[in-house]
Short mmCIF file of C-alpha atoms and ligand atoms in Angstrom, two decimals:
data_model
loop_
_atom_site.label_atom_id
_atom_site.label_comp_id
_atom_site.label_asym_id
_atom_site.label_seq_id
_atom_site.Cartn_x
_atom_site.Cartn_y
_atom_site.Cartn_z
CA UNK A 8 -108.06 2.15 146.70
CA UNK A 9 -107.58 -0.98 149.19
CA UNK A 10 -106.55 0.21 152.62
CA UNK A 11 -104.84 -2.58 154.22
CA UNK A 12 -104.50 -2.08 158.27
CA UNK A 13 -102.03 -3.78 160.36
CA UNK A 14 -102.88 -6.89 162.56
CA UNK A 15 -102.40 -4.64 165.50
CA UNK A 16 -105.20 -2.42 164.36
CA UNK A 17 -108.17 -2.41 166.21
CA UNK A 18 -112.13 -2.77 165.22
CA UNK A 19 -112.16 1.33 166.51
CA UNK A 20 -109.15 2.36 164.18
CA UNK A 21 -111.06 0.78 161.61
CA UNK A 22 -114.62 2.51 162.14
CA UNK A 23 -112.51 5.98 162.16
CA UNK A 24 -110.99 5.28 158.69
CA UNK A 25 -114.31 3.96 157.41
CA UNK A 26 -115.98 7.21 158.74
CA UNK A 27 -113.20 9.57 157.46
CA UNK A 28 -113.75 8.10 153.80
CA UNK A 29 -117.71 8.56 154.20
CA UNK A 30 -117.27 11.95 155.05
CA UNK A 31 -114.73 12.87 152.34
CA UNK A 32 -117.86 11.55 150.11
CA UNK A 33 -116.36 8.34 149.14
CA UNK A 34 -117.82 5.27 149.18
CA UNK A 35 -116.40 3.14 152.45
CA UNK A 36 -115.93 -0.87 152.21
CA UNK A 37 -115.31 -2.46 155.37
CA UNK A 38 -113.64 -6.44 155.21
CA UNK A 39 -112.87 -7.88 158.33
CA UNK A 40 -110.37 -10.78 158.13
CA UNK A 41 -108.87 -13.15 160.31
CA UNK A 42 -105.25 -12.06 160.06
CA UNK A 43 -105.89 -8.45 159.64
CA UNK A 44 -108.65 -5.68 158.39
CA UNK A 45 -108.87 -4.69 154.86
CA UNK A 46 -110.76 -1.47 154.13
CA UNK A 47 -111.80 -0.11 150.63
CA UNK A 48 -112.11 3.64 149.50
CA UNK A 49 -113.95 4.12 146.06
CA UNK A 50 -114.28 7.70 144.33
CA UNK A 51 -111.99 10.45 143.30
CA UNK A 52 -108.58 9.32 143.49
CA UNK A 53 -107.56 12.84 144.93
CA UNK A 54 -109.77 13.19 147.59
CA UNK A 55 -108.57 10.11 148.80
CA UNK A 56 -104.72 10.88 148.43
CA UNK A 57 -105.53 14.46 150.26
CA UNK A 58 -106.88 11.60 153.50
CA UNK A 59 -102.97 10.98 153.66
CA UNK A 60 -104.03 7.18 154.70
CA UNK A 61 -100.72 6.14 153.98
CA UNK A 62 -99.41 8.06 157.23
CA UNK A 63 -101.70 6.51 159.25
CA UNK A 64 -100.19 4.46 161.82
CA UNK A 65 -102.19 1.58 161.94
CA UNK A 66 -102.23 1.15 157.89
CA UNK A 67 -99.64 -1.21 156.53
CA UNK A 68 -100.32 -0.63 153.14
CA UNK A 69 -102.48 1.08 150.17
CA UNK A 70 -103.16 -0.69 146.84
CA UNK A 71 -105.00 0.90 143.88
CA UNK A 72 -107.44 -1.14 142.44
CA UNK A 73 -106.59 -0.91 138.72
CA UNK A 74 -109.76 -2.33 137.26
CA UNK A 75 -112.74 0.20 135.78
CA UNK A 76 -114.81 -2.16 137.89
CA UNK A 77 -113.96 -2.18 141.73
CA UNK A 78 -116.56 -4.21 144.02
CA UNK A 79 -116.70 -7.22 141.84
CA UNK A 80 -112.97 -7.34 141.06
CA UNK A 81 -111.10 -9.78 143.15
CA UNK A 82 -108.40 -6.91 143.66
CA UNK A 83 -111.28 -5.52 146.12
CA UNK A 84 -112.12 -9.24 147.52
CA UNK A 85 -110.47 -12.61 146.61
CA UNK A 86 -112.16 -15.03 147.44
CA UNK A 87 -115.21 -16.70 145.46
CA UNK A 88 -118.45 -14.95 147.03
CA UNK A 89 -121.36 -17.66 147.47
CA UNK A 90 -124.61 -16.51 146.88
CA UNK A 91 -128.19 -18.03 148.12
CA UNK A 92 -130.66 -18.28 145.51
CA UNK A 93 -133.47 -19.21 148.59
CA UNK A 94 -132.02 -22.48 149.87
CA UNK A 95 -129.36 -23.14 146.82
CA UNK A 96 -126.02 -21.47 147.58
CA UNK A 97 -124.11 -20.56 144.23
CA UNK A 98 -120.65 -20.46 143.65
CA UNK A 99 -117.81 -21.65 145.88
CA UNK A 100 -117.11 -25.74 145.79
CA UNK A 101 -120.69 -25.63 145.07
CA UNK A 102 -121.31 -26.85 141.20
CA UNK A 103 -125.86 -25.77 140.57
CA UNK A 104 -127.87 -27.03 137.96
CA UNK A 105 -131.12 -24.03 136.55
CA UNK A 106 -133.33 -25.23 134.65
CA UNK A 107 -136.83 -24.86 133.36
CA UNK A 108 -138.62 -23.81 130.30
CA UNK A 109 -137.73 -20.98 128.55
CA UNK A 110 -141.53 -19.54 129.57
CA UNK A 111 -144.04 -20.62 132.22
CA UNK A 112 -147.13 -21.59 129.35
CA UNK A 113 -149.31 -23.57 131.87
CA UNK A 114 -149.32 -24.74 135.34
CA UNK A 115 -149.18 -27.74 134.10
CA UNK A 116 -146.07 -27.44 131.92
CA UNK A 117 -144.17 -26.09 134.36
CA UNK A 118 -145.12 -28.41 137.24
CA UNK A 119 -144.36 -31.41 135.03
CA UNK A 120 -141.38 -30.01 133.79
CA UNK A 121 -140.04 -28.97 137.40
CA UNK A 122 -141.13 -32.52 138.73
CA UNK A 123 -138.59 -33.83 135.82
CA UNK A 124 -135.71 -31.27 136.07
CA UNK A 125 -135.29 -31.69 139.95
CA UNK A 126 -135.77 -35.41 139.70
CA UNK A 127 -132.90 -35.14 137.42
CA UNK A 128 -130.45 -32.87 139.84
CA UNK A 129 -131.83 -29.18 138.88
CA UNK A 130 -132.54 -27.13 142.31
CA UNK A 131 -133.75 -23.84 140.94
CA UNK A 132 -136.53 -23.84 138.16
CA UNK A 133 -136.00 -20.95 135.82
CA UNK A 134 -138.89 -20.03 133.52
CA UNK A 135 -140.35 -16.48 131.84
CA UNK A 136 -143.21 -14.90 132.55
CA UNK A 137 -142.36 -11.42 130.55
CA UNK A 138 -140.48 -13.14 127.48
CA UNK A 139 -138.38 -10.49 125.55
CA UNK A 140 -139.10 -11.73 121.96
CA UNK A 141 -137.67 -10.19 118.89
CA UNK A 142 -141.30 -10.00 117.03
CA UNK A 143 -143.92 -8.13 118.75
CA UNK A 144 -145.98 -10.94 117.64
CA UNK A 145 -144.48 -13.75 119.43
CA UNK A 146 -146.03 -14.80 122.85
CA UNK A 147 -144.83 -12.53 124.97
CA UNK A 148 -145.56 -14.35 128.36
CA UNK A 149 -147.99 -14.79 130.91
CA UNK A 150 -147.11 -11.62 133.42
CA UNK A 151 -148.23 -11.72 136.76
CA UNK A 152 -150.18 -15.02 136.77
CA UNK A 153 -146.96 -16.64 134.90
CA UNK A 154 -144.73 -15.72 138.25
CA UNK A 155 -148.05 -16.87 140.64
CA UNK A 156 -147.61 -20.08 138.71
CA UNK A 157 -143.50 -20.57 139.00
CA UNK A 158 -144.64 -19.64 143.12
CA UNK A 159 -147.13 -22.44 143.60
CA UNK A 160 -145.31 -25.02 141.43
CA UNK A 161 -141.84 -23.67 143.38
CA UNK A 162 -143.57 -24.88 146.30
CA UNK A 163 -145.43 -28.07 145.48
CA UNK A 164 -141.83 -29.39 143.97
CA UNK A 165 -139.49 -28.16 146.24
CA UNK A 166 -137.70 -25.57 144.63
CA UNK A 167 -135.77 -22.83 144.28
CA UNK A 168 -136.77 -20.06 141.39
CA UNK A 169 -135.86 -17.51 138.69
CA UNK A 170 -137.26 -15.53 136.12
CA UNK A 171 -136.73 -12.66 133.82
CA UNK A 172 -137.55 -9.05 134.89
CA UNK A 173 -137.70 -6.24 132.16
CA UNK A 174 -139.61 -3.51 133.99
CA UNK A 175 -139.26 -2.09 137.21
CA UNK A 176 -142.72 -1.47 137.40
CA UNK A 177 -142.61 -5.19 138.11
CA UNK A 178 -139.94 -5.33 140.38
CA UNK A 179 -142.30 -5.67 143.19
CA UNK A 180 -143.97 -9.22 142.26
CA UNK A 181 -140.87 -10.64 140.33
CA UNK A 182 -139.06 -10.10 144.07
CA UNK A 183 -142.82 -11.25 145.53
CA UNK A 184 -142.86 -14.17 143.80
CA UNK A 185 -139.82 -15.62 142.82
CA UNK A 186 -135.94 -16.37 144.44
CA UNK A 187 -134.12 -14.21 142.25
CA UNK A 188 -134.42 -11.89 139.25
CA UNK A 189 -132.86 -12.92 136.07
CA UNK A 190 -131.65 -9.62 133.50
CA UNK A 191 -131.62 -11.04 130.32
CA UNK A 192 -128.99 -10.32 127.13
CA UNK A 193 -131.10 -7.67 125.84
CA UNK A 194 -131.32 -5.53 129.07
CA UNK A 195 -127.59 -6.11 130.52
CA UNK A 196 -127.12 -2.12 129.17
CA UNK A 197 -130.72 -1.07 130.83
CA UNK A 198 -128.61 1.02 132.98
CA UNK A 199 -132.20 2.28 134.93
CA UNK A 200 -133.47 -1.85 135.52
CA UNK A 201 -129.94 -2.25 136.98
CA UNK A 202 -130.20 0.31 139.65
CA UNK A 203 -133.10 -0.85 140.56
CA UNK A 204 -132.46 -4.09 141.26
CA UNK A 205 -129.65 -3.15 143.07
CA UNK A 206 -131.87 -1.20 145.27
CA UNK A 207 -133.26 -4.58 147.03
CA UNK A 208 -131.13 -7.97 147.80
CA UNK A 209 -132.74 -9.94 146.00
CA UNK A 210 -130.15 -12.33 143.58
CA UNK A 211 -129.68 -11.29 140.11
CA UNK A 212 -128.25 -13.14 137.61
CA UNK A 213 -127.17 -10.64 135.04
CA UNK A 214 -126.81 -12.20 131.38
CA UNK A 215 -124.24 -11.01 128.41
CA UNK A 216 -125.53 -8.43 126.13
CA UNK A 217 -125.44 -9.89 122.78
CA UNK A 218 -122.79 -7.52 121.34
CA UNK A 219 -121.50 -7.00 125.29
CA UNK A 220 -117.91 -6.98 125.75
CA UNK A 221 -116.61 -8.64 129.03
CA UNK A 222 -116.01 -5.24 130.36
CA UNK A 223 -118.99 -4.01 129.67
CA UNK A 224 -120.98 -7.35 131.17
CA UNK A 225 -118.72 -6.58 134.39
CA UNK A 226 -119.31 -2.99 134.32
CA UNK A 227 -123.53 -3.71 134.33
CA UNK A 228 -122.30 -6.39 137.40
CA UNK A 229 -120.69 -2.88 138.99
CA UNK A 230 -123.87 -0.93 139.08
CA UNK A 231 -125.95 -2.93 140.74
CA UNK A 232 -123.49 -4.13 143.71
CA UNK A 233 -122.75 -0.41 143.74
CA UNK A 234 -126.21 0.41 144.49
CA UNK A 235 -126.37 -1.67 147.26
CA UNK A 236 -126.76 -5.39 146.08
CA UNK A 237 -123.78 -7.80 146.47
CA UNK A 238 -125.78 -11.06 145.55
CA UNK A 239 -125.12 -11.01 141.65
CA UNK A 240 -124.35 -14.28 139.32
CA UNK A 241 -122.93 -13.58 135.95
CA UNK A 242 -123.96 -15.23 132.70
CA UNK A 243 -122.33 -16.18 129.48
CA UNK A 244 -124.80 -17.23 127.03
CA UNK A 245 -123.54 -16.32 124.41
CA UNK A 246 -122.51 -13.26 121.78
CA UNK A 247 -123.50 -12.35 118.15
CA UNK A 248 -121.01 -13.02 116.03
CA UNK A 249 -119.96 -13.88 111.81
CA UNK A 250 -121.09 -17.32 112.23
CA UNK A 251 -124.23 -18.23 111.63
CA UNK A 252 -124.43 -21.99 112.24
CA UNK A 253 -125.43 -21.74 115.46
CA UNK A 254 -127.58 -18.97 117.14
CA UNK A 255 -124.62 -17.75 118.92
CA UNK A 256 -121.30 -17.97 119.71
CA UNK A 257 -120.57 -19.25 123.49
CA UNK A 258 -117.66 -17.39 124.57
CA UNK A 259 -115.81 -19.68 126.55
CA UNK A 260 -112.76 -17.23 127.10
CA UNK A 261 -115.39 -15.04 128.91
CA UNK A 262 -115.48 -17.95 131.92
CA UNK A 263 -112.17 -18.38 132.44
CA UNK A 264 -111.59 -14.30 132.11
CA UNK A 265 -114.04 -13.51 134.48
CA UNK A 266 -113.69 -16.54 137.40
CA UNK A 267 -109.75 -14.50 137.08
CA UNK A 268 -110.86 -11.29 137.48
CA UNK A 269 -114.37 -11.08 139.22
CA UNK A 270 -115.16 -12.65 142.99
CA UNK A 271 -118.74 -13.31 141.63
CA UNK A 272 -120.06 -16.74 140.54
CA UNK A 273 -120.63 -17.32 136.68
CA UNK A 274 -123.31 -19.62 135.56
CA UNK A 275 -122.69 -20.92 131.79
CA UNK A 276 -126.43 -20.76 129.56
CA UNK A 277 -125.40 -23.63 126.50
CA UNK A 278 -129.09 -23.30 125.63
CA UNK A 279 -129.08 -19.58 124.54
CA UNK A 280 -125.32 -20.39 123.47
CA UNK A 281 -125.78 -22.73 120.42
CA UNK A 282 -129.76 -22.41 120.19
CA UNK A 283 -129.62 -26.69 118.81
CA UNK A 284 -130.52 -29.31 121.11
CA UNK A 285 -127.53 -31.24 120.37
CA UNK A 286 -125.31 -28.93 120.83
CA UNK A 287 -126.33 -27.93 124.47
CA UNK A 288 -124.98 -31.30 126.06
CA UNK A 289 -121.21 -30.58 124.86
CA UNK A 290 -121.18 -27.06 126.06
CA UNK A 291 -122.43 -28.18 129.27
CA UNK A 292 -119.36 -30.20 129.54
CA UNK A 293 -117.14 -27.15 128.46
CA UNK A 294 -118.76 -25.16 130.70
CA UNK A 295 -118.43 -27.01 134.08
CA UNK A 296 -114.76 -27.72 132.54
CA UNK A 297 -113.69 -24.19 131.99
CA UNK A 298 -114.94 -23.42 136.07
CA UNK A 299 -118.39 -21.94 135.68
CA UNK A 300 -120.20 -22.57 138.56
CA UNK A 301 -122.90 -23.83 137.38
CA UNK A 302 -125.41 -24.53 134.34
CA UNK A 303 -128.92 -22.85 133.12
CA UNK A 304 -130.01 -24.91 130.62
CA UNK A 305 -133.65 -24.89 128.97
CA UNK A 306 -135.96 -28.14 129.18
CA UNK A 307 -139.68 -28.37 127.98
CA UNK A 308 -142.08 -31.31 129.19
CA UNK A 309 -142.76 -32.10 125.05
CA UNK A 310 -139.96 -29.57 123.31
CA UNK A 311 -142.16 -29.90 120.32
CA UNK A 312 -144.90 -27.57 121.93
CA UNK A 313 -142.83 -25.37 123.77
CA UNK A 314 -144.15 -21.60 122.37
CA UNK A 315 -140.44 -20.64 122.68
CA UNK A 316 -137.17 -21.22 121.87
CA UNK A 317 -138.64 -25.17 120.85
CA UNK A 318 -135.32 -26.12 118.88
CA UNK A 319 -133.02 -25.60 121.93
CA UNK A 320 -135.11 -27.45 124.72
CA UNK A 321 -134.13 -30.74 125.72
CA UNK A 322 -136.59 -33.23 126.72
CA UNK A 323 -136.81 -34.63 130.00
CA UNK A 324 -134.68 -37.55 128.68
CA UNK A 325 -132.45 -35.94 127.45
CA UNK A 326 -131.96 -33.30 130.15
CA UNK A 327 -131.62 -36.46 132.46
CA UNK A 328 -129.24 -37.93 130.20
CA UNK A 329 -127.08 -34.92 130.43
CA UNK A 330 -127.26 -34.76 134.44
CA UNK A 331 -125.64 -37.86 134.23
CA UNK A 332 -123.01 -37.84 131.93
CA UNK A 333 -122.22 -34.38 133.78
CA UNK A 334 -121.11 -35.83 137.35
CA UNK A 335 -117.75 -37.21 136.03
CA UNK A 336 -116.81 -33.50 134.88
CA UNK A 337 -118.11 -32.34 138.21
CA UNK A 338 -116.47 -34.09 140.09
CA UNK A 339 -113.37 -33.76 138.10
CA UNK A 340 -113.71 -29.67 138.59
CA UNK A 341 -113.65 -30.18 141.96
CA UNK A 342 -117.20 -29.16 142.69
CA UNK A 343 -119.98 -30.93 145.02
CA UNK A 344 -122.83 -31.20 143.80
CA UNK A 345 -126.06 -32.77 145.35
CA UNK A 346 -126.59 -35.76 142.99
CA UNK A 347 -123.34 -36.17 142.03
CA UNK A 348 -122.26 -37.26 145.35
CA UNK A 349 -125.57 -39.52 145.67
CA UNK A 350 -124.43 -41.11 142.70
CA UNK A 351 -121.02 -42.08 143.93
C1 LIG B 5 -134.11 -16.70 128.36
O1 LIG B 5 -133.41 -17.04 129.31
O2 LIG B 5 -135.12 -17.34 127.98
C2 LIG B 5 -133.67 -15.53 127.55
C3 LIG B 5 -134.55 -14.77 126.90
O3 LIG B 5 -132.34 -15.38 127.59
P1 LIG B 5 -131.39 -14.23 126.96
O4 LIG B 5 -131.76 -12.96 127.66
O5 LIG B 5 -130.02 -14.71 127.27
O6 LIG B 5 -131.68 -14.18 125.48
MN1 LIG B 6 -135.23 -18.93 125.98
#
């Protein structure tokens, strides 16, 4: 429920609602405006009729929020929220560029790499240290010393970082270590990982399960600013579908659905989208043309000896190729962006 006050209420008459729906049990939202107050009440629907807010003489209106999820819906808040990952903000006017290998292998791959990616417009170097793979067999990352890597070279290049966190026995030295989490595809339903994250306020950026329906992805989004953690990104990277001629299906709808219904910023992942090198440069375009807010797209010093996810990495080339022929669909968003305007 959205409890919207008149502009004659005061900051007290708000502070006694807020304190009636704490001790009912619900869960209180307080959002100041300029023109007026806006207070929201989430919980059992009856306990909050049986308040009787609607008499209350400094409350113009109440709205039920329709959605299954509340705090990320824009019927809670409308405008776009901005979120700092370290010294990048994400979302707004603001258009950001991720990008990185798809894991840390050396210091030296990921220092050269980051030296190439921010030279080419990237401000946050993404990179895994615990790799999900589907064979138990695959390199499964470097751990700790991976994320005391992405620090040091975060550092020496100037940047901003994020990596993937599966356990929350690590949640300590991901946070330690690194700007913001990352939740990747296969642990968007990890309902546990999810709370715990949203324990601490550090940024996540919460990927699409691979058979995840847009509800679902926004539902995941729910729990963790529910626990207590408002700074979340959303990503589409792609579902599982029939085809087969590319390693998934970007769903584009997904964007557009979500920048409609959800306050929170969306960063489009071509790389994990089409899984073919070629393919990541036009869903880049689609992506910054459909509104996401920005890009996380994978790059490898030498793509041919990346451990992981080789046939999707660009080279340093071709990721600064891309940079470039992205600024005229930046700018054509309506989105600043660091290099772009540089360019100009
Ligand atoms: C990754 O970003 O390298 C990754 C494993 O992504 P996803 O979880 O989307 O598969
Ligand atoms: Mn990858």
């Amino acid at each position: 429920m959205i409890i919207i006050l008149k502009p004659t209420a005061t900051e007290a008459d708000a502070q006694e609602i807020l304190s009636q729906i704490e001790e009912a049990g619900l869960k209180p939202l307080h959002m100041p405006g300029v023109e007026r107050t806006v207070i929201g009440a989430l919980g059992d629907e009856r306990i909050l009729q049986s308040l009787h807010f609607d008499n209350h003489p400094q409350v113009e209106h109440l709205k039920p929020v329709l959605s299954k999820y509340k705090l990320v819906s824009r019927e809670i808040y409308p405008h776009d929220t901005v979120i700092d990952v370290g010294n990048t903000p994400v979302g707004g006017d603001r258009f950001t560029i991720m990008a990185g290998p798809c894991a840390i292998e050396s210091y030296e791959q990921l220092l050269e790499t980051a030296k190439q990616v921010k030279a080419s417009g990237a401000t946050v170097l993404r990179g895994g240290a615990f790799k999900p793979r589907t064979s138990p067999y695959s390199f499964q990352g470097l751990g700790v010393e991976g994320l005391k890597i992405m620090e040091q070279v975060g550092k020496e290049v100037g940047m901003d970082t994020i990596t993937e966190i599966m356990d929350v026995n690590d949640l300590d030295d991901v946070a330690r270590y690194t700007s913001a989490f990352q939740i990747g595809a296969r642990n968007m339903q990890n309902y546990t990982l999810l709370k715990a994250v949203g324990e601490t306020k550090h940024p996540v950026l919460l990927k699409r399960g691979l058979s995840a329906t847009i509800e679902e992805l926004l539902l995941a989004a729910e729990y963790i600013v529910a626990t207590g953690n408002p700074n979340v990104m959303i990503c589409e990277r792609g579902i599982r579908t029939f085809e087969t001629a590319t390693r998934n299906t970007l769903d584009l709808n997904a964007v557009a659905f979500i920048k409609e219904k959800s306050h929170l910023p969306v960063i489009v992942d071509p790389s994990h989208g089409t899984g073919v090198r070629t393919l990541v440069g036009p869903m880049a375009k689609a992506g910054v043309a459909c509104g996401a807010d920005g890009l996380i797209i994978e790059s490898h010093r030498n793509p041919r000896e990346s451990v992981s996810d080789a046939a999707q990495a660009l080279s340093p080339d071709d990721f600064s190729q891309l940079m470039q022929q992205l600024i005229p669909f930046i700018k054509a968003s309506g989105r600043t962006y660091q290099e772009a305007l540089h360019a100009s």
